[in-house]
XYZ file of C-alpha atoms in Angstrom:
770
model
C 105.852 75.596 -38.335
C 109.495 76.296 -37.654
C 110.380 79.967 -37.504
C 113.815 81.512 -37.762
C 114.700 84.833 -36.132
C 115.279 87.594 -38.661
C 118.226 89.962 -38.070
C 117.120 93.320 -36.705
C 118.530 95.076 -39.760
C 116.047 93.278 -42.028
C 113.059 93.336 -39.647
C 109.791 95.207 -40.118
C 109.424 98.269 -37.883
C 106.212 99.852 -36.713
C 106.159 103.630 -37.024
C 103.988 106.471 -35.753
C 103.851 109.159 -38.450
C 101.778 112.297 -37.927
C 98.796 111.260 -40.029
C 95.107 111.750 -39.411
C 94.225 108.145 -40.289
C 96.109 106.787 -37.271
C 94.231 109.002 -34.863
C 96.870 111.770 -34.671
C 95.049 114.849 -35.976
C 97.350 117.503 -37.330
C 97.031 121.134 -38.169
C 93.281 121.523 -37.760
C 92.943 121.535 -41.534
C 90.083 119.722 -43.258
C 92.362 118.658 -46.108
C 93.602 115.763 -43.975
C 90.246 114.047 -44.518
C 91.214 113.327 -48.115
C 94.912 112.735 -47.402
C 94.711 111.021 -44.025
C 97.403 108.365 -44.609
C 100.285 110.751 -45.274
C 101.870 113.629 -43.437
C 100.599 117.017 -44.459
C 103.122 119.049 -46.475
C 102.707 122.793 -46.880
C 103.417 124.377 -50.261
C 103.405 127.855 -51.727
C 101.956 127.839 -55.260
C 102.497 130.356 -58.060
C 100.553 129.925 -61.296
C 101.974 131.906 -64.218
C 99.177 132.074 -66.782
C 100.051 134.628 -69.455
C 101.369 138.134 -70.157
C 100.338 140.898 -72.529
C 101.727 144.056 -74.083
C 105.271 143.236 -73.045
C 107.786 145.947 -74.055
C 110.075 144.917 -76.910
C 113.757 145.576 -77.495
C 113.748 145.771 -81.292
C 112.043 147.998 -83.852
C 109.136 145.565 -84.217
C 108.274 145.906 -80.559
C 108.361 142.153 -79.940
C 110.469 140.188 -77.488
C 111.459 136.597 -76.541
C 109.847 136.486 -73.094
C 110.145 134.014 -70.247
C 109.360 134.240 -66.524
C 111.513 133.646 -63.441
C 109.827 132.992 -60.086
C 112.278 133.748 -57.278
C 111.760 132.725 -53.680
C 114.879 132.893 -51.543
C 117.580 130.701 -53.089
C 115.087 128.908 -55.344
C 114.282 129.992 -58.850
C 111.779 128.472 -61.262
C 111.930 129.326 -64.968
C 109.330 128.948 -67.715
C 110.180 128.228 -71.330
C 110.709 131.232 -73.579
C 108.762 132.229 -76.693
C 110.297 133.845 -79.751
C 108.915 137.131 -81.056
C 105.816 137.133 -78.926
C 104.453 139.995 -76.852
C 101.407 138.115 -75.527
C 102.805 134.734 -74.417
C 100.873 132.081 -72.532
C 102.579 129.591 -70.184
C 99.941 128.275 -67.730
C 102.631 126.738 -65.522
C 102.476 126.159 -61.745
C 105.470 126.453 -59.412
C 105.329 124.736 -56.002
C 107.753 125.724 -53.225
C 107.930 123.527 -50.126
C 107.133 125.444 -46.932
C 110.085 123.901 -45.075
C 112.447 125.241 -47.744
C 111.209 128.841 -47.706
C 114.036 131.232 -46.850
C 112.443 134.571 -47.745
C 109.522 136.767 -46.767
C 108.500 137.718 -50.290
C 108.243 136.178 -53.740
C 109.327 137.937 -56.926
C 108.008 137.199 -60.430
C 110.372 138.597 -63.075
C 109.684 138.788 -66.805
C 112.816 138.692 -68.939
C 113.623 139.028 -72.617
C 115.983 136.280 -73.751
C 119.132 137.454 -75.488
C 122.239 135.778 -76.856
C 124.636 137.439 -74.397
C 122.626 138.754 -71.448
C 118.892 138.518 -70.925
C 117.126 141.872 -70.650
C 114.883 142.833 -67.745
C 111.277 143.422 -68.901
C 109.441 143.878 -65.590
C 108.601 142.315 -62.294
C 105.931 141.856 -59.623
C 106.650 141.280 -55.916
C 104.393 139.885 -53.149
C 104.776 139.516 -49.384
C 104.163 135.911 -48.266
C 102.042 137.017 -45.310
C 99.507 138.481 -47.746
C 99.104 135.268 -49.750
C 95.711 133.580 -49.129
C 95.319 129.953 -48.144
C 93.257 127.570 -50.275
C 91.890 124.262 -49.014
C 90.211 121.735 -51.343
C 87.422 121.190 -52.170
C 87.364 124.949 -52.637
C 87.412 126.019 -56.276
C 90.768 127.038 -57.758
C 91.885 130.572 -57.089
C 91.112 132.853 -60.055
C 94.257 134.396 -61.606
C 94.460 138.200 -61.790
C 96.277 140.749 -63.931
C 99.172 142.605 -62.315
C 100.999 145.563 -63.834
C 104.730 145.088 -64.208
C 107.165 147.282 -62.291
C 110.688 148.391 -63.086
C 113.672 147.741 -60.842
C 112.832 150.825 -58.773
C 109.303 149.598 -58.056
C 107.531 152.065 -60.352
C 104.694 150.863 -62.582
C 105.488 150.474 -66.255
C 103.294 152.050 -68.881
C 102.962 148.775 -70.755
C 103.120 145.170 -69.711
C 100.883 143.035 -67.508
C 101.119 139.476 -66.229
C 98.310 137.170 -65.071
C 99.137 135.294 -61.858
C 97.522 133.292 -59.090
C 99.292 132.820 -55.765
C 98.091 130.719 -52.839
C 99.187 128.478 -49.976
C 98.110 124.832 -49.981
C 99.149 121.238 -49.447
C 99.904 118.201 -51.588
C 96.144 117.654 -51.811
C 95.927 120.530 -54.277
C 95.001 119.433 -57.809
C 97.889 121.514 -59.184
C 100.427 119.521 -57.176
C 101.067 116.656 -59.613
C 101.792 118.837 -62.672
C 103.674 121.581 -60.861
C 107.374 122.405 -60.966
C 108.743 121.611 -57.496
C 111.468 123.430 -55.632
C 113.055 120.134 -54.544
C 113.727 119.523 -58.250
C 115.275 122.923 -58.885
C 118.380 121.331 -60.387
C 116.296 119.824 -63.200
C 115.861 121.951 -66.274
C 112.497 122.697 -67.846
C 113.095 119.890 -70.366
C 113.531 117.291 -67.611
C 110.562 118.283 -65.454
C 108.251 115.929 -67.339
C 110.518 112.980 -66.459
C 110.143 113.443 -62.705
C 106.420 114.078 -62.347
C 104.131 111.646 -60.588
C 101.464 110.007 -62.703
C 98.795 107.310 -62.712
C 98.954 104.714 -65.493
C 96.450 102.110 -66.647
C 97.526 98.847 -68.203
C 95.782 98.068 -71.502
C 92.947 95.567 -71.248
C 94.377 92.269 -72.432
C 92.562 89.446 -74.217
C 93.508 85.948 -75.274
C 93.084 85.614 -79.034
C 92.390 82.008 -80.027
C 92.987 81.038 -83.656
C 91.707 77.541 -84.466
C 93.282 76.494 -87.767
C 90.973 73.852 -89.227
C 91.860 73.180 -92.861
C 92.780 74.599 -96.275
C 91.331 73.892 -99.689
C 92.599 74.161 -103.244
C 96.155 75.200 -102.492
C 98.398 75.878 -105.500
C 101.966 74.715 -104.829
C 104.531 75.574 -107.494
C 105.925 72.022 -107.563
C 103.040 69.678 -108.291
C 105.309 66.621 -108.595
C 105.690 66.240 -104.807
C 103.099 66.113 -102.032
C 103.083 69.460 -100.209
C 104.151 69.685 -96.552
C 101.923 72.522 -95.406
C 101.874 74.486 -92.152
C 100.170 77.729 -91.154
C 102.018 80.679 -89.626
C 100.018 83.250 -87.667
C 101.527 86.608 -86.692
C 100.092 89.236 -84.326
C 102.446 92.139 -83.690
C 105.661 90.663 -82.271
C 104.050 87.271 -81.648
C 104.369 84.480 -84.201
C 103.201 80.867 -83.933
C 103.176 77.984 -86.371
C 101.068 74.874 -86.615
C 102.602 71.468 -87.137
C 103.075 70.222 -90.673
C 99.754 68.713 -91.697
C 99.591 64.922 -91.684
C 97.465 65.182 -94.840
C 100.014 65.585 -97.636
C 97.733 67.096 -100.256
C 96.396 70.408 -101.521
C 93.561 70.094 -98.970
C 95.472 69.755 -95.665
C 93.840 69.821 -92.219
C 95.085 70.558 -88.694
C 92.352 71.478 -86.179
C 95.035 73.111 -84.015
C 94.661 76.017 -81.585
C 97.099 78.934 -81.481
C 96.690 81.423 -78.614
C 97.991 85.022 -78.589
C 97.741 88.053 -76.310
C 95.936 91.077 -77.772
C 95.593 94.504 -76.183
C 92.890 97.139 -76.543
C 92.743 99.215 -78.657
C 93.434 96.535 -81.263
C 96.052 98.154 -83.498
C 98.016 95.201 -84.912
C 96.396 93.164 -87.712
C 96.302 89.378 -87.668
C 98.366 87.936 -90.515
C 97.810 84.290 -91.523
C 100.304 82.731 -93.934
C 100.118 79.247 -95.458
C 103.576 77.846 -96.181
C 104.875 74.790 -98.002
C 108.123 73.377 -96.680
C 110.081 72.615 -99.833
C 113.470 72.248 -98.072
C 114.712 72.062 -94.443
C 115.260 75.847 -94.257
C 113.131 77.021 -97.125
C 109.371 77.639 -97.224
C 107.180 78.691 -100.104
C 104.249 81.011 -99.375
C 101.065 79.529 -100.828
C 98.737 82.277 -99.639
C 98.138 84.926 -97.043
C 95.240 86.801 -95.510
C 95.118 89.805 -93.205
C 92.279 90.700 -90.863
C 91.592 93.310 -88.193
C 90.751 92.232 -84.639
C 87.849 94.673 -84.371
C 85.846 92.316 -86.580
C 86.672 89.193 -84.531
C 83.896 87.601 -82.453
C 84.138 87.795 -78.670
C 83.011 84.933 -76.458
C 82.455 84.735 -72.715
C 82.311 80.939 -72.288
C 83.593 77.803 -74.000
C 80.904 77.720 -76.698
C 82.732 77.780 -80.051
C 82.149 80.701 -82.367
C 81.174 79.941 -85.985
C 84.071 78.989 -88.245
C 84.547 80.980 -91.449
C 86.272 80.484 -94.796
C 88.792 83.148 -95.811
C 90.393 83.767 -99.184
C 94.155 83.307 -99.470
C 96.032 85.793 -101.633
C 99.617 85.731 -102.821
C 99.729 89.489 -102.171
C 97.040 90.678 -99.699
C 95.217 93.861 -100.654
C 95.458 97.071 -98.743
C 92.301 97.679 -96.745
C 89.677 99.409 -98.906
C 91.269 98.384 -102.200
C 89.014 96.411 -104.550
C 89.982 93.523 -106.748
C 88.156 91.541 -109.371
C 86.741 88.243 -108.093
C 88.580 85.164 -109.311
C 89.529 81.701 -108.102
C 91.559 81.618 -104.874
C 92.655 79.120 -102.272
C 90.771 79.162 -98.993
C 91.491 78.573 -95.335
C 88.974 77.541 -92.698
C 89.461 79.344 -89.376
C 87.653 79.780 -86.093
C 88.903 83.006 -84.485
C 87.676 84.418 -81.177
C 88.662 86.854 -78.470
C 88.202 84.848 -75.269
C 86.881 87.229 -72.623
C 86.324 84.503 -70.021
C 90.019 84.227 -69.152
C 92.161 86.464 -66.993
C 95.310 87.333 -68.923
C 98.123 86.743 -66.473
C 100.885 89.344 -66.447
C 101.827 88.565 -62.836
C 102.607 85.297 -61.136
C 99.476 83.620 -59.754
C 101.217 83.404 -56.367
C 101.138 87.179 -55.875
C 98.731 88.496 -58.455
C 96.832 91.725 -57.853
C 93.861 90.928 -60.083
C 91.953 87.817 -61.167
C 89.082 89.354 -63.122
C 88.308 88.107 -66.643
C 89.009 90.243 -69.701
C 85.352 90.972 -70.495
C 83.723 93.637 -68.341
C 80.411 91.783 -68.700
C 81.749 89.135 -66.297
C 83.038 91.519 -63.645
C 81.501 91.461 -60.186
C 81.034 94.469 -57.949
C 83.917 95.604 -55.778
C 84.119 94.459 -52.163
C 86.222 97.242 -50.710
C 88.814 99.956 -51.079
C 92.580 99.829 -50.703
C 94.318 103.042 -49.655
C 98.089 103.440 -49.722
C 100.092 106.302 -48.308
C 103.682 106.465 -49.585
C 105.217 108.623 -46.877
C 108.995 108.606 -47.110
C 112.182 106.609 -47.419
C 115.320 106.609 -45.308
C 118.869 105.387 -45.670
C 118.725 104.744 -49.414
C 121.899 103.495 -51.031
C 123.775 105.787 -53.395
C 122.862 104.470 -56.841
C 125.009 106.570 -59.204
C 127.771 109.136 -59.383
C 127.160 112.777 -60.225
C 129.797 115.520 -60.207
C 132.228 113.196 -58.432
C 129.857 112.229 -55.607
C 127.198 109.595 -55.011
C 123.547 110.495 -55.413
C 120.062 108.984 -55.634
C 116.998 110.368 -57.427
C 114.292 108.162 -55.942
C 110.685 107.553 -56.894
C 108.126 104.883 -55.998
C 105.906 102.727 -58.199
C 102.876 100.871 -56.839
C 100.908 98.316 -58.829
C 97.530 96.828 -57.993
C 95.205 95.503 -60.679
C 95.502 97.408 -63.954
C 96.347 100.651 -62.137
C 99.967 101.711 -61.733
C 100.960 104.806 -59.766
C 104.259 106.611 -59.815
C 105.297 109.245 -57.306
C 107.303 112.286 -58.281
C 111.074 111.939 -58.266
C 112.908 113.538 -55.338
C 116.228 114.812 -56.649
C 119.522 114.076 -54.879
C 118.197 112.739 -51.579
C 118.755 109.487 -49.675
C 115.826 110.333 -47.377
C 113.085 111.501 -49.754
C 109.629 112.476 -48.545
C 106.807 111.872 -50.986
C 103.642 111.929 -48.827
C 101.394 110.893 -51.706
C 98.212 108.879 -51.261
C 96.460 106.600 -53.752
C 93.371 104.386 -53.773
C 92.283 101.246 -55.598
C 89.042 99.321 -55.827
C 89.343 95.800 -54.445
C 87.543 92.898 -56.112
C 89.260 90.005 -54.327
C 90.844 90.012 -50.845
C 93.365 87.290 -51.770
C 95.450 89.660 -53.870
C 98.796 91.389 -53.434
C 99.881 95.000 -53.906
C 103.503 95.566 -54.962
C 105.452 98.733 -54.159
C 108.876 99.291 -55.712
C 111.478 102.002 -55.142
C 113.655 103.053 -58.093
C 116.442 105.458 -58.929
C 115.596 107.723 -61.870
C 118.489 107.290 -64.268
C 116.889 108.865 -67.328
C 117.804 112.343 -66.165
C 121.407 111.423 -67.018
C 120.474 109.358 -70.051
C 120.752 106.007 -68.264
C 118.220 103.439 -67.103
C 116.087 103.288 -63.975
C 117.727 101.088 -61.338
C 115.693 99.092 -58.840
C 116.373 99.722 -55.154
C 113.911 97.307 -53.575
C 110.268 96.328 -53.356
C 107.545 95.408 -50.898
C 104.598 93.054 -51.305
C 101.533 93.249 -49.064
C 98.806 90.593 -49.227
C 95.415 92.134 -48.545
C 94.014 89.016 -46.868
C 96.595 89.429 -44.081
C 95.231 92.889 -43.201
C 92.421 93.616 -40.781
C 89.661 95.724 -42.286
C 89.517 99.454 -41.477
C 92.819 99.368 -39.627
C 95.707 101.640 -40.602
C 99.052 99.849 -40.779
C 102.036 102.191 -40.528
C 105.368 100.429 -40.899
C 108.841 101.000 -42.201
C 109.667 98.200 -44.631
C 113.293 97.263 -45.311
C 114.207 97.344 -48.985
C 116.114 94.111 -49.516
C 118.001 93.321 -52.696
C 119.957 90.253 -53.686
C 123.188 91.351 -55.345
C 126.028 89.277 -56.851
C 127.926 90.056 -53.625
C 125.073 88.815 -51.410
C 121.941 90.092 -49.727
C 121.947 93.818 -48.960
C 119.655 96.287 -47.294
C 119.153 99.207 -49.679
C 117.191 101.410 -47.288
C 113.688 101.588 -45.843
C 110.358 102.833 -47.148
C 107.617 104.064 -44.830
C 104.083 103.152 -45.869
C 100.578 103.516 -44.475
C 98.008 100.966 -45.672
C 94.286 100.649 -45.019
C 91.920 98.036 -46.437
C 88.282 99.026 -45.937
C 85.423 96.673 -46.760
C 82.097 97.791 -48.228
C 80.375 94.427 -47.853
C 81.746 91.935 -45.352
C 79.400 89.193 -46.549
C 80.521 89.582 -50.171
C 84.137 89.439 -49.053
C 83.567 86.184 -47.140
C 81.800 84.707 -50.160
C 84.929 85.358 -52.234
C 86.738 82.687 -50.206
C 84.388 80.033 -51.630
C 84.764 81.148 -55.278
C 87.438 79.851 -57.691
C 90.585 81.941 -57.717
C 90.630 82.301 -61.517
C 87.671 82.791 -63.881
C 85.635 79.756 -64.916
C 87.255 79.383 -68.353
C 90.604 78.505 -66.729
C 88.974 75.312 -65.424
C 86.510 74.531 -68.224
C 89.030 74.980 -71.055
C 92.430 75.201 -69.313
C 95.634 76.368 -70.933
C 98.814 74.350 -70.427
C 101.526 75.520 -68.040
C 103.914 76.101 -70.952
C 101.270 78.159 -72.771
C 100.636 80.287 -69.688
C 104.363 81.009 -69.270
C 104.741 82.069 -72.897
C 101.554 84.152 -72.847
C 102.569 85.830 -69.583
C 105.875 86.871 -71.149
C 104.010 88.303 -74.153
C 101.584 90.148 -71.861
C 104.504 91.750 -69.983
C 106.060 92.890 -73.255
C 102.763 94.469 -74.373
C 102.258 96.268 -71.036
C 105.865 97.508 -71.090
C 105.503 98.847 -74.631
C 102.216 100.649 -73.900
C 103.277 102.242 -70.612
C 106.650 103.131 -72.106
C 104.847 105.375 -74.597
C 103.154 107.425 -71.860
C 104.450 110.831 -70.733
C 106.403 110.529 -68.546
C 107.100 106.933 -69.590
C 107.049 104.092 -67.099
C 110.205 102.337 -68.177
C 110.471 98.698 -69.192
C 113.080 97.878 -66.553
C 110.764 99.108 -63.780
C 107.785 97.144 -65.118
C 109.775 93.925 -65.494
C 111.130 94.303 -61.947
C 107.622 94.791 -60.554
C 106.199 91.836 -62.505
C 109.184 89.551 -61.728
C 110.308 88.536 -65.205
C 112.467 85.402 -65.225
C 111.214 84.036 -61.896
C 111.118 80.508 -63.401
C 114.872 80.394 -64.102
C 116.743 77.704 -62.137
C 118.484 78.793 -58.949
C 120.242 76.605 -56.372
C 119.255 79.120 -53.692
C 115.559 78.921 -54.583
C 115.713 75.127 -54.736
C 117.200 74.979 -51.224
C 114.672 77.540 -49.945
C 111.735 75.554 -51.368
C 113.106 72.349 -49.820
C 113.252 74.069 -46.427
C 109.677 75.282 -46.969
C 108.541 71.699 -47.594
C 110.322 70.547 -44.451
C 108.646 73.333 -42.461
C 105.247 72.249 -43.782
C 105.969 68.620 -42.918
C 107.310 69.546 -39.488
C 103.769 69.456 -38.060
C 103.178 65.940 -39.360
C 106.585 64.857 -38.061
C 105.801 66.353 -34.641
C 102.495 64.458 -34.455
C 104.262 61.238 -35.493
C 106.896 61.716 -32.771
C 104.198 62.435 -30.190
C 102.265 59.312 -31.192
C 105.459 57.237 -31.012
C 106.015 58.498 -27.458
C 102.444 57.459 -26.647
C 103.079 53.984 -28.061
C 106.393 53.740 -26.159
C 104.671 54.743 -22.887
C 107.108 57.610 -22.271
C 104.394 59.284 -20.187
C 102.161 56.517 -18.762
C 99.433 58.921 -17.623
C 99.068 60.441 -21.104
C 99.067 56.997 -22.711
C 96.327 55.780 -20.351
C 94.213 58.866 -21.155
C 94.699 58.185 -24.885
C 93.541 54.572 -24.291
C 90.397 55.814 -22.556
C 89.663 58.343 -25.313
C 90.256 55.679 -27.970
C 87.841 53.221 -26.322
C 85.152 55.934 -25.975
C 85.445 56.883 -29.651
C 85.222 53.229 -30.721
C 82.123 52.608 -28.589
C 80.541 55.870 -29.741
C 81.856 56.418 -33.293
C 79.417 59.272 -33.872
C 81.689 61.365 -31.601
C 84.781 60.988 -33.823
C 84.187 63.897 -36.217
C 82.667 66.262 -33.616
C 85.676 65.608 -31.401
C 88.093 66.252 -34.266
C 86.516 69.539 -35.315
C 86.086 70.687 -31.716
C 89.804 70.012 -31.183
C 90.681 72.104 -34.261
C 88.365 74.861 -32.994
C 90.153 75.054 -29.650
C 93.545 75.050 -31.371
C 92.421 78.040 -33.449
C 91.152 79.871 -30.361
C 94.385 79.096 -28.530
C 96.529 80.391 -31.414
C 94.510 83.634 -31.634
C 96.622 85.067 -28.830
C 99.702 84.866 -31.063
C 98.122 86.009 -34.292
C 100.413 88.256 -36.385
C 100.015 91.928 -35.583
C 101.983 93.130 -38.594
C 101.762 92.337 -42.302
C 104.349 89.800 -43.504
C 107.430 90.974 -45.358
C 110.395 89.656 -47.345
C 112.173 87.038 -45.221
C 115.869 86.601 -45.975
C 116.023 83.394 -43.912
C 113.074 81.861 -45.717
C 114.600 82.946 -49.038
C 117.926 81.350 -48.056
C 119.528 84.652 -49.050
C 121.802 84.967 -46.013
C 123.419 81.545 -46.414
C 124.036 81.404 -50.150
C 127.542 80.982 -51.536
C 129.206 83.362 -54.001
C 129.243 80.789 -56.818
C 125.537 80.066 -56.356
C 124.823 83.809 -56.543
C 126.994 84.136 -59.627
C 124.977 81.337 -61.231
C 121.683 82.975 -60.300
C 122.698 86.286 -61.895
C 124.052 84.602 -65.006
C 122.295 85.287 -68.283
C 120.133 82.762 -70.092
C 121.666 81.192 -72.085
C 124.835 81.300 -70.015
C 127.702 83.678 -70.737
C 130.269 81.958 -68.503
C 133.378 80.051 -69.541
C 133.275 76.328 -70.275
C 135.117 75.428 -67.035
C 132.567 77.261 -64.890
C 129.673 75.726 -66.829
C 131.217 72.235 -66.435
C 131.577 72.690 -62.677
C 127.974 73.877 -62.345
C 126.750 71.079 -64.547
C 128.514 68.529 -62.326
C 126.951 70.115 -59.252
C 123.534 69.982 -60.887
C 124.126 66.317 -61.738
C 124.938 65.646 -58.078
C 121.728 67.344 -56.933
C 119.759 65.557 -59.632
C 121.277 62.235 -58.563
C 119.918 62.625 -55.034
C 116.498 63.591 -56.356
C 116.666 60.642 -58.737
C 117.342 58.276 -55.817
C 114.346 59.570 -53.851
C 112.047 59.296 -56.879
C 113.322 55.752 -57.496
C 112.553 54.766 -53.895
C 109.017 56.134 -54.209
C 108.531 54.252 -57.473
C 109.812 51.028 -55.859
C 107.284 51.246 -53.020
C 104.442 51.749 -55.509
C 105.596 48.801 -57.633
C 105.610 46.571 -54.549
C 101.964 47.428 -53.969
C 101.208 46.585 -57.590
C 102.986 43.239 -57.302
C 100.714 42.026 -54.486
C 98.153 40.762 -57.001
C 100.249 40.606 -60.158
C 101.647 37.079 -59.465
C 105.113 38.356 -60.266
C 106.126 36.447 -57.128
C 103.620 33.554 -57.143
C 104.269 32.560 -53.532
C 103.869 36.122 -52.236
C 100.647 36.626 -54.243
C 99.294 33.267 -52.979
C 100.051 34.243 -49.382
C 98.391 37.647 -49.861
C 95.155 36.316 -51.405
C 94.992 33.645 -48.698
C 95.332 36.402 -46.095
C 92.614 38.427 -47.863
C 90.221 35.456 -47.776
C 90.918 34.868 -44.100
C 90.573 38.573 -43.270
C 87.262 38.761 -45.150
C 85.891 35.799 -43.157
C 87.049 37.192 -39.802
C 85.805 40.722 -40.503
C 82.430 39.360 -41.653
C 81.948 37.505 -38.371
C 83.546 40.056 -36.008
C 81.864 43.444 -35.402
C 83.802 46.292 -36.973
C 84.149 48.163 -33.671
C 85.827 45.167 -32.069
C 88.296 44.934 -34.954
C 89.235 48.613 -34.693
C 89.486 48.354 -30.903
C 91.837 45.369 -31.087
C 93.968 47.045 -33.756
C 94.240 50.226 -31.718
C 95.176 48.357 -28.523
C 97.778 46.400 -30.489
C 99.349 49.606 -31.802
C 99.314 51.176 -28.317
C 100.659 48.066 -26.556
C 103.367 48.385 -23.888
C 107.033 48.288 -24.986
C 107.500 45.012 -23.063
C 105.072 43.428 -25.499
C 106.992 44.736 -28.550
C 109.732 43.020 -30.513
C 112.959 44.651 -31.614
C 112.644 43.260 -35.142
C 110.153 44.642 -37.718
C 106.644 43.099 -37.733
C 105.786 40.317 -40.218
C 103.707 42.673 -42.397
C 106.700 44.973 -42.939
C 108.981 42.022 -43.647
C 106.504 40.629 -46.170
C 106.150 43.993 -47.956
C 109.918 44.547 -48.250
C 110.311 41.115 -49.841
C 107.909 41.918 -52.653
C 109.515 42.342 -56.077
C 109.877 45.739 -57.741
C 111.058 46.683 -61.218
C 114.380 48.092 -60.034
C 116.206 44.954 -61.156
C 114.955 45.589 -64.713
C 116.574 49.030 -64.911
C 119.732 49.344 -67.001
C-alpha cells in the first residue's frame, strides 16, 4: 500500500505524562490507583452546608444571607436567601493547589443589601491545619463553627457548618463543585460548565405493517376512493402508497419503520385518508395507541395482527364511548428488538448490540480513557475585545457520553479526567471531540476538532499516551486547531471471547435475516440522531445538538469532490498490490532477471507434478509475509490523515461547494459552473462503466449467435478443446499453458495473440445506443 508522508504539524506525537498507568508513579498517594491515566491534580475543598441563628438587620431579626469563600485572589459565592436566618446551601468550592496564593482561607457570611452588603460574620482557617482526605475514605463530616466579627472575637449568635479538606480530582465532590478556574462565571452559569456523564436513550425500530381496511365511509360515494394510510410517531411521519384496490375495503400489506426511544412518550397516530384532489385529503378515520402496549419481538417471527377501530375524532385515553358501528384497520405492529438502531456510521460505530437486552452478550473487556490536557487551541470567540476559548471535551462510546468540565479562558486547558466503558466488541471506535462553550455568552458550542480511535488497533493492557492534532476543514482550507493529550488503555477480561468476536457477524442477526434498505437506514439514522439530540439536550447541563451532530457526523453522505478524489486514491492504493504483482509477473515473463525466471519455472513444474503442495505453499508464503511485516507493525494508533483525506490539495471552489448548504444557496452562475464540472466527472465515469459493460456483452455474444461466424468458431473450438482435454492429462495441459505464458521474449510476437484479437472482434451493444 502506498503511503504518503504527513507534515510534522499534523503528525501524531507520543508523550510521557506523569501518570501511574505508564509506570511513572507520582506522589506516593493511593488515589492514583483509581485515576492512573491522568496527572494527579491537588485541590483544596470547602463544603458550605448550612448556617443557623444568623443575626438580622431589621426588626424581625431575619436577613438575606449568602456566603463568600475567599482564598487569595479567588472568591466563591453562594446564592442568597431572602428573609432566612437558617439557610442551607450544601455547596462545594474547589481551589486548585497550583493557584493558591494565600496561607489561610476565610469564609464570610454576608447579608445582601440594595446598596452595600452587610457583614454578618466570618470563620478563618490556616491551610496547614487542613486535613487530607484520600478516597475510598468516607467523606469528611462537616462541623459547626461559631462566627467571628472583624476583630476575631466570637459572636453571641450565628454558626456555620463547614467541612474543609485537601484532595484530588478523584474526590466524589469534584464534578459538582465550583472551581476556581471558573471564577469568572457567575453562580447561574456554573451548571453550564460542569462535567457530566450522559446516557443515550435505548432506541428501537417500530415496524407498522399496514394490511387492510374494512367498511370505510367516504363522503363522496359516487367515486372510487383513493385511500392511503398516514402513520405519525412524534416528529416522524410516513405514508403508504395509494391502495391499488379502489374500494371501501382497500389493502396494502406495506411496512413502515420508525425509531422509538425509551421511555415511550409519544403515541402512535394512524390516519386513513382519501385523496379527493391533488392537494386535498379527506380523513376517513383515525386511531391512537400507546407504544407500551405494543408487542416486542426478538427475531423475524411475525407478531399477531390485530383489528383496530377507526374514529373520526379519537377519544382521550380513559374516556368511554357507547359502542356503535365503525370502520376498522388491520395492523401488525411490533417493536423489533433484534436490530441495532444505527445513530453512527457503520464504518466507525461504537456499538453493535441489538435493542433488546435479552440478546446482549457479556462484555469482553474495559476501555479506559484519560483526557489529560490540550495545547495551542485556536481562539474561537471574542470577549472584552480579545480572543478567548472556553474548552471542554466530549467522548462517546456506546450509549455512554461523557463531558469534561469547561476550562474558562484558556488555550492550554488541563482537565485530567478519567472515564471507563465496558467493551462488547473490539471492532468499535471511540470518538473524542473538543468544543468551545459558547452558551456562556448566549451563543452555540463551536467544534474545535475530534479524534477517533479504533479499539482493534490497540494492544491489550498497554497504555497509549499521545498528543493528537485537532484537524478541521474550514472554507479556507485544512487547519490545525490545537492538540489534545489522551491516555488510552484497552484491557481484556477474556481473550478467547474477544477472538471469537472476529468470527461473529458485525451487526445483529435481524440485519441479515430481514434487512432494511440503504435508503431506510439513512432516514432512520437521521431520525435516531434527532431523538438522541433532543433527549440529551434536555439534561442539566444540556449536551447541545451541535456537539452531538458533530460527533455523529451528520451529513456525511453529501456529495463532495474532495471525498470523491480521496476515495479514488484509496481504491488505487488498494489495487497497487495487484498492480505490483502483475508488473512482477510481466518481468518474469519478459525474462528481465533470468535466474528468477528459471526458479519460477522450477517451482511451477514442482507444483504441477505435486498439486497437493499448491495450497500449503500459498498459505505458508502468506504466513512468512505476515511474520516479515511484524517488524514494521504500527506502534501508534492511527489518526486523521490529511493526505488520505485529500484535504491539503483541495481547491477553494471545491471547499466552497463542500460547505454549501443542501439545497444549495449559491447563485445560478456558480451552480451552473459546478454542474458542468460534475457533468465532466460523470462523463468520465460513464465512459469507464460503458467499457465494462462492453466487455461483458462480448462474453455474452460468444454463444448468442449475434455474430454467426464468431459463434460457430467458438463452439468448434469448444468441441476441439473438450476432445483434447479428455485425452490429455490435466497436469500436462496446465504445464504446457504455464510454459507458454512464461516463454522467452524471442518466442513472443509483437502483435496481440489470436484469442485477444478474436475477443475484440465480438459484437457488443454499443452500436445500439442512441
